[in-house]
């Protein structure tokens, strides 16, 4: 007997943001490293200079944002003017921050990363992230 309703179709791993990478899950927002005019990628270089466990933990938090965007606290926090931070707790009571913004191509552009040494975010780090954001936006026009 047909109730007039269309039967439900099975959900494929491609159509959902849940699951594991091996299941073909789509990213909600792909990561892109900000590149300077000289071709340097500051966040990639910063990550490569870290110990592997720190790099893995930061990468896990970035991946959480990629696959779960939008993500709130405690992993991600808005800083205003379209700037966000990925927040990672590292061993030995250290805290890492990676600043990013979402560009007009809907990419998570990693602008600046650092290890926090004070309770507040240093103005110099925020200013650098904002300057990188402006340069990236100008380059996209």
PDB file of C-alpha atoms in Angstrom:
ATOM      1  CA  UNK A   1       0.000   0.000   0.000  1.00  0.00           C
ATOM      2  CA  UNK A   2       1.396   3.418  -1.010  1.00  0.00           C
ATOM      3  CA  UNK A   3       0.789   6.239   1.459  1.00  0.00           C
ATOM      4  CA  UNK A   4       1.675   8.825  -1.177  1.00  0.00           C
ATOM      5  CA  UNK A   5       4.988   9.627   0.470  1.00  0.00           C
ATOM      6  CA  UNK A   6       8.260   9.231  -1.353  1.00  0.00           C
ATOM      7  CA  UNK A   7      10.391   6.484   0.233  1.00  0.00           C
ATOM      8  CA  UNK A   8      13.449   7.649   2.143  1.00  0.00           C
ATOM      9  CA  UNK A   9      16.704   7.224   0.271  1.00  0.00           C
ATOM     10  CA  UNK A  10      19.738   5.888   2.108  1.00  0.00           C
ATOM     11  CA  UNK A  11      22.196   8.557   3.191  1.00  0.00           C
ATOM     12  CA  UNK A  12      25.604   8.128   1.601  1.00  0.00           C
ATOM     13  CA  UNK A  13      28.770   9.198   3.445  1.00  0.00           C
ATOM     14  CA  UNK A  14      29.242  11.842   0.733  1.00  0.00           C
ATOM     15  CA  UNK A  15      26.070  13.663   1.782  1.00  0.00           C
ATOM     16  CA  UNK A  16      26.948  14.203   5.421  1.00  0.00           C
ATOM     17  CA  UNK A  17      29.742  15.923   7.326  1.00  0.00           C
ATOM     18  CA  UNK A  18      29.837  13.138   9.922  1.00  0.00           C
ATOM     19  CA  UNK A  19      32.025  10.060   9.824  1.00  0.00           C
ATOM     20  CA  UNK A  20      35.666   9.402   9.105  1.00  0.00           C
ATOM     21  CA  UNK A  21      37.893  10.608   6.308  1.00  0.00           C
ATOM     22  CA  UNK A  22      37.986   7.139   4.783  1.00  0.00           C
ATOM     23  CA  UNK A  23      34.242   7.255   4.193  1.00  0.00           C
ATOM     24  CA  UNK A  24      34.535  10.113   1.701  1.00  0.00           C
ATOM     25  CA  UNK A  25      33.190  12.761   4.054  1.00  0.00           C
ATOM     26  CA  UNK A  26      33.147  16.231   2.562  1.00  0.00           C
ATOM     27  CA  UNK A  27      34.801  19.134   4.306  1.00  0.00           C
ATOM     28  CA  UNK A  28      32.447  21.953   5.110  1.00  0.00           C
ATOM     29  CA  UNK A  29      35.261  24.462   4.748  1.00  0.00           C
ATOM     30  CA  UNK A  30      38.647  23.547   3.236  1.00  0.00           C
ATOM     31  CA  UNK A  31      41.892  24.856   4.752  1.00  0.00           C
ATOM     32  CA  UNK A  32      44.154  27.169   2.787  1.00  0.00           C
ATOM     33  CA  UNK A  33      47.492  28.513   4.041  1.00  0.00           C
ATOM     34  CA  UNK A  34      47.947  32.269   3.618  1.00  0.00           C
ATOM     35  CA  UNK A  35      50.881  32.874   1.267  1.00  0.00           C
ATOM     36  CA  UNK A  36      52.991  36.041   1.345  1.00  0.00           C
ATOM     37  CA  UNK A  37      54.083  37.917  -1.797  1.00  0.00           C
ATOM     38  CA  UNK A  38      57.406  36.079  -1.602  1.00  0.00           C
ATOM     39  CA  UNK A  39      55.690  32.670  -1.497  1.00  0.00           C
ATOM     40  CA  UNK A  40      56.191  31.912   2.201  1.00  0.00           C
ATOM     41  CA  UNK A  41      53.390  30.234   4.145  1.00  0.00           C
ATOM     42  CA  UNK A  42      53.907  31.443   7.735  1.00  0.00           C
ATOM     43  CA  UNK A  43      51.491  29.053   9.454  1.00  0.00           C
ATOM     44  CA  UNK A  44      52.794  26.016   7.548  1.00  0.00           C
ATOM     45  CA  UNK A  45      56.390  26.966   8.456  1.00  0.00           C
ATOM     46  CA  UNK A  46      55.400  27.520  12.092  1.00  0.00           C
ATOM     47  CA  UNK A  47      53.726  24.100  12.226  1.00  0.00           C
ATOM     48  CA  UNK A  48      56.677  22.322  10.586  1.00  0.00           C
ATOM     49  CA  UNK A  49      59.039  23.757  13.221  1.00  0.00           C
ATOM     50  CA  UNK A  50      56.983  22.235  16.068  1.00  0.00           C
ATOM     51  CA  UNK A  51      57.310  18.895  17.754  1.00  0.00           C
ATOM     52  CA  UNK A  52      55.132  16.227  16.140  1.00  0.00           C
ATOM     53  CA  UNK A  53      52.720  15.884  19.096  1.00  0.00           C
ATOM     54  CA  UNK A  54      52.051  19.652  19.182  1.00  0.00           C
ATOM     55  CA  UNK A  55      51.561  19.673  15.410  1.00  0.00           C
ATOM     56  CA  UNK A  56      49.155  16.723  15.651  1.00  0.00           C
ATOM     57  CA  UNK A  57      47.037  18.375  18.358  1.00  0.00           C
ATOM     58  CA  UNK A  58      46.804  21.665  16.462  1.00  0.00           C
ATOM     59  CA  UNK A  59      45.980  19.751  13.271  1.00  0.00           C
ATOM     60  CA  UNK A  60      43.160  17.886  15.044  1.00  0.00           C
ATOM     61  CA  UNK A  61      41.588  21.176  16.134  1.00  0.00           C
ATOM     62  CA  UNK A  62      41.929  22.675  12.651  1.00  0.00           C
ATOM     63  CA  UNK A  63      40.324  19.501  11.263  1.00  0.00           C
ATOM     64  CA  UNK A  64      37.450  19.883  13.740  1.00  0.00           C
ATOM     65  CA  UNK A  65      36.764  23.327  12.266  1.00  0.00           C
ATOM     66  CA  UNK A  66      37.132  22.064   8.659  1.00  0.00           C
ATOM     67  CA  UNK A  67      34.566  19.310   9.077  1.00  0.00           C
ATOM     68  CA  UNK A  68      32.250  20.956  11.586  1.00  0.00           C
ATOM     69  CA  UNK A  69      32.104  24.612  10.537  1.00  0.00           C
ATOM     70  CA  UNK A  70      30.686  26.652  12.149  1.00  0.00           C
ATOM     71  CA  UNK A  71      32.274  25.564  15.420  1.00  0.00           C
ATOM     72  CA  UNK A  72      32.096  27.438  18.709  1.00  0.00           C
ATOM     73  CA  UNK A  73      33.927  27.333  21.999  1.00  0.00           C
ATOM     74  CA  UNK A  74      36.119  25.809  23.234  1.00  0.00           C
ATOM     75  CA  UNK A  75      37.730  24.991  19.852  1.00  0.00           C
ATOM     76  CA  UNK A  76      36.968  28.155  17.908  1.00  0.00           C
ATOM     77  CA  UNK A  77      36.244  31.731  18.934  1.00  0.00           C
ATOM     78  CA  UNK A  78      35.313  34.791  16.845  1.00  0.00           C
ATOM     79  CA  UNK A  79      37.570  37.821  17.318  1.00  0.00           C
ATOM     80  CA  UNK A  80      35.549  40.345  15.294  1.00  0.00           C
ATOM     81  CA  UNK A  81      35.755  41.683  11.745  1.00  0.00           C
ATOM     82  CA  UNK A  82      35.565  38.146  10.327  1.00  0.00           C
ATOM     83  CA  UNK A  83      38.666  36.974  12.189  1.00  0.00           C
ATOM     84  CA  UNK A  84      38.567  33.745  14.226  1.00  0.00           C
ATOM     85  CA  UNK A  85      40.979  31.715  16.323  1.00  0.00           C
ATOM     86  CA  UNK A  86      41.462  27.964  16.634  1.00  0.00           C
ATOM     87  CA  UNK A  87      42.304  27.255  20.265  1.00  0.00           C
ATOM     88  CA  UNK A  88      44.529  24.293  21.177  1.00  0.00           C
ATOM     89  CA  UNK A  89      45.702  23.182  24.609  1.00  0.00           C
ATOM     90  CA  UNK A  90      49.175  21.636  24.385  1.00  0.00           C
ATOM     91  CA  UNK A  91      51.146  19.568  26.923  1.00  0.00           C
ATOM     92  CA  UNK A  92      52.969  21.394  29.736  1.00  0.00           C
ATOM     93  CA  UNK A  93      50.162  23.980  30.120  1.00  0.00           C
ATOM     94  CA  UNK A  94      50.938  25.650  26.793  1.00  0.00           C
ATOM     95  CA  UNK A  95      48.280  27.183  24.570  1.00  0.00           C
ATOM     96  CA  UNK A  96      48.453  27.518  20.788  1.00  0.00           C
ATOM     97  CA  UNK A  97      46.340  29.848  18.677  1.00  0.00           C
ATOM     98  CA  UNK A  98      45.869  29.877  14.914  1.00  0.00           C
ATOM     99  CA  UNK A  99      44.088  32.909  13.477  1.00  0.00           C
ATOM    100  CA  UNK A 100      42.005  32.480  10.326  1.00  0.00           C
ATOM    101  CA  UNK A 101      39.204  33.975   8.301  1.00  0.00           C
ATOM    102  CA  UNK A 102      36.741  32.568   5.776  1.00  0.00           C
ATOM    103  CA  UNK A 103      37.404  34.082   2.345  1.00  0.00           C
ATOM    104  CA  UNK A 104      34.904  34.703  -0.447  1.00  0.00           C
ATOM    105  CA  UNK A 105      35.720  31.260  -1.908  1.00  0.00           C
ATOM    106  CA  UNK A 106      34.536  29.774   1.419  1.00  0.00           C
ATOM    107  CA  UNK A 107      38.031  28.622   2.460  1.00  0.00           C
ATOM    108  CA  UNK A 108      39.483  28.677   5.960  1.00  0.00           C
ATOM    109  CA  UNK A 109      42.592  30.833   5.381  1.00  0.00           C
ATOM    110  CA  UNK A 110      45.182  30.257   8.121  1.00  0.00           C
ATOM    111  CA  UNK A 111      46.787  33.670   8.721  1.00  0.00           C
ATOM    112  CA  UNK A 112      49.021  33.433  11.798  1.00  0.00           C
ATOM    113  CA  UNK A 113      49.889  30.959  14.533  1.00  0.00           C
ATOM    114  CA  UNK A 114      51.650  31.370  17.865  1.00  0.00           C
ATOM    115  CA  UNK A 115      52.058  29.944  21.364  1.00  0.00           C
ATOM    116  CA  UNK A 116      50.409  32.146  23.991  1.00  0.00           C
ATOM    117  CA  UNK A 117      52.726  33.310  26.742  1.00  0.00           C
ATOM    118  CA  UNK A 118      50.323  35.700  28.493  1.00  0.00           C
ATOM    119  CA  UNK A 119      46.683  35.555  29.531  1.00  0.00           C
ATOM    120  CA  UNK A 120      45.609  38.063  26.890  1.00  0.00           C
ATOM    121  CA  UNK A 121      46.252  37.799  23.175  1.00  0.00           C
ATOM    122  CA  UNK A 122      49.144  40.123  22.272  1.00  0.00           C
ATOM    123  CA  UNK A 123      48.143  43.068  20.077  1.00  0.00           C
ATOM    124  CA  UNK A 124      51.138  42.409  17.812  1.00  0.00           C
ATOM    125  CA  UNK A 125      49.806  38.925  16.938  1.00  0.00           C
ATOM    126  CA  UNK A 126      46.288  40.256  16.287  1.00  0.00           C
ATOM    127  CA  UNK A 127      47.667  43.100  14.166  1.00  0.00           C
ATOM    128  CA  UNK A 128      49.757  40.678  12.100  1.00  0.00           C
ATOM    129  CA  UNK A 129      46.743  38.416  11.480  1.00  0.00           C
ATOM    130  CA  UNK A 130      44.605  41.412  10.444  1.00  0.00           C
ATOM    131  CA  UNK A 131      47.338  42.674   8.098  1.00  0.00           C
ATOM    132  CA  UNK A 132      47.659  39.214   6.508  1.00  0.00           C
ATOM    133  CA  UNK A 133      43.869  39.088   6.110  1.00  0.00           C
ATOM    134  CA  UNK A 134      43.841  42.476   4.336  1.00  0.00           C
ATOM    135  CA  UNK A 135      46.688  41.426   2.020  1.00  0.00           C
ATOM    136  CA  UNK A 136      44.940  38.163   1.183  1.00  0.00           C
ATOM    137  CA  UNK A 137      41.628  39.925   0.501  1.00  0.00           C
ATOM    138  CA  UNK A 138      43.367  42.443  -1.805  1.00  0.00           C
ATOM    139  CA  UNK A 139      45.003  39.605  -3.719  1.00  0.00           C
ATOM    140  CA  UNK A 140      41.635  37.946  -4.342  1.00  0.00           C
ATOM    141  CA  UNK A 141      40.102  40.952  -6.153  1.00  0.00           C
TER     142      UNK A 141
END
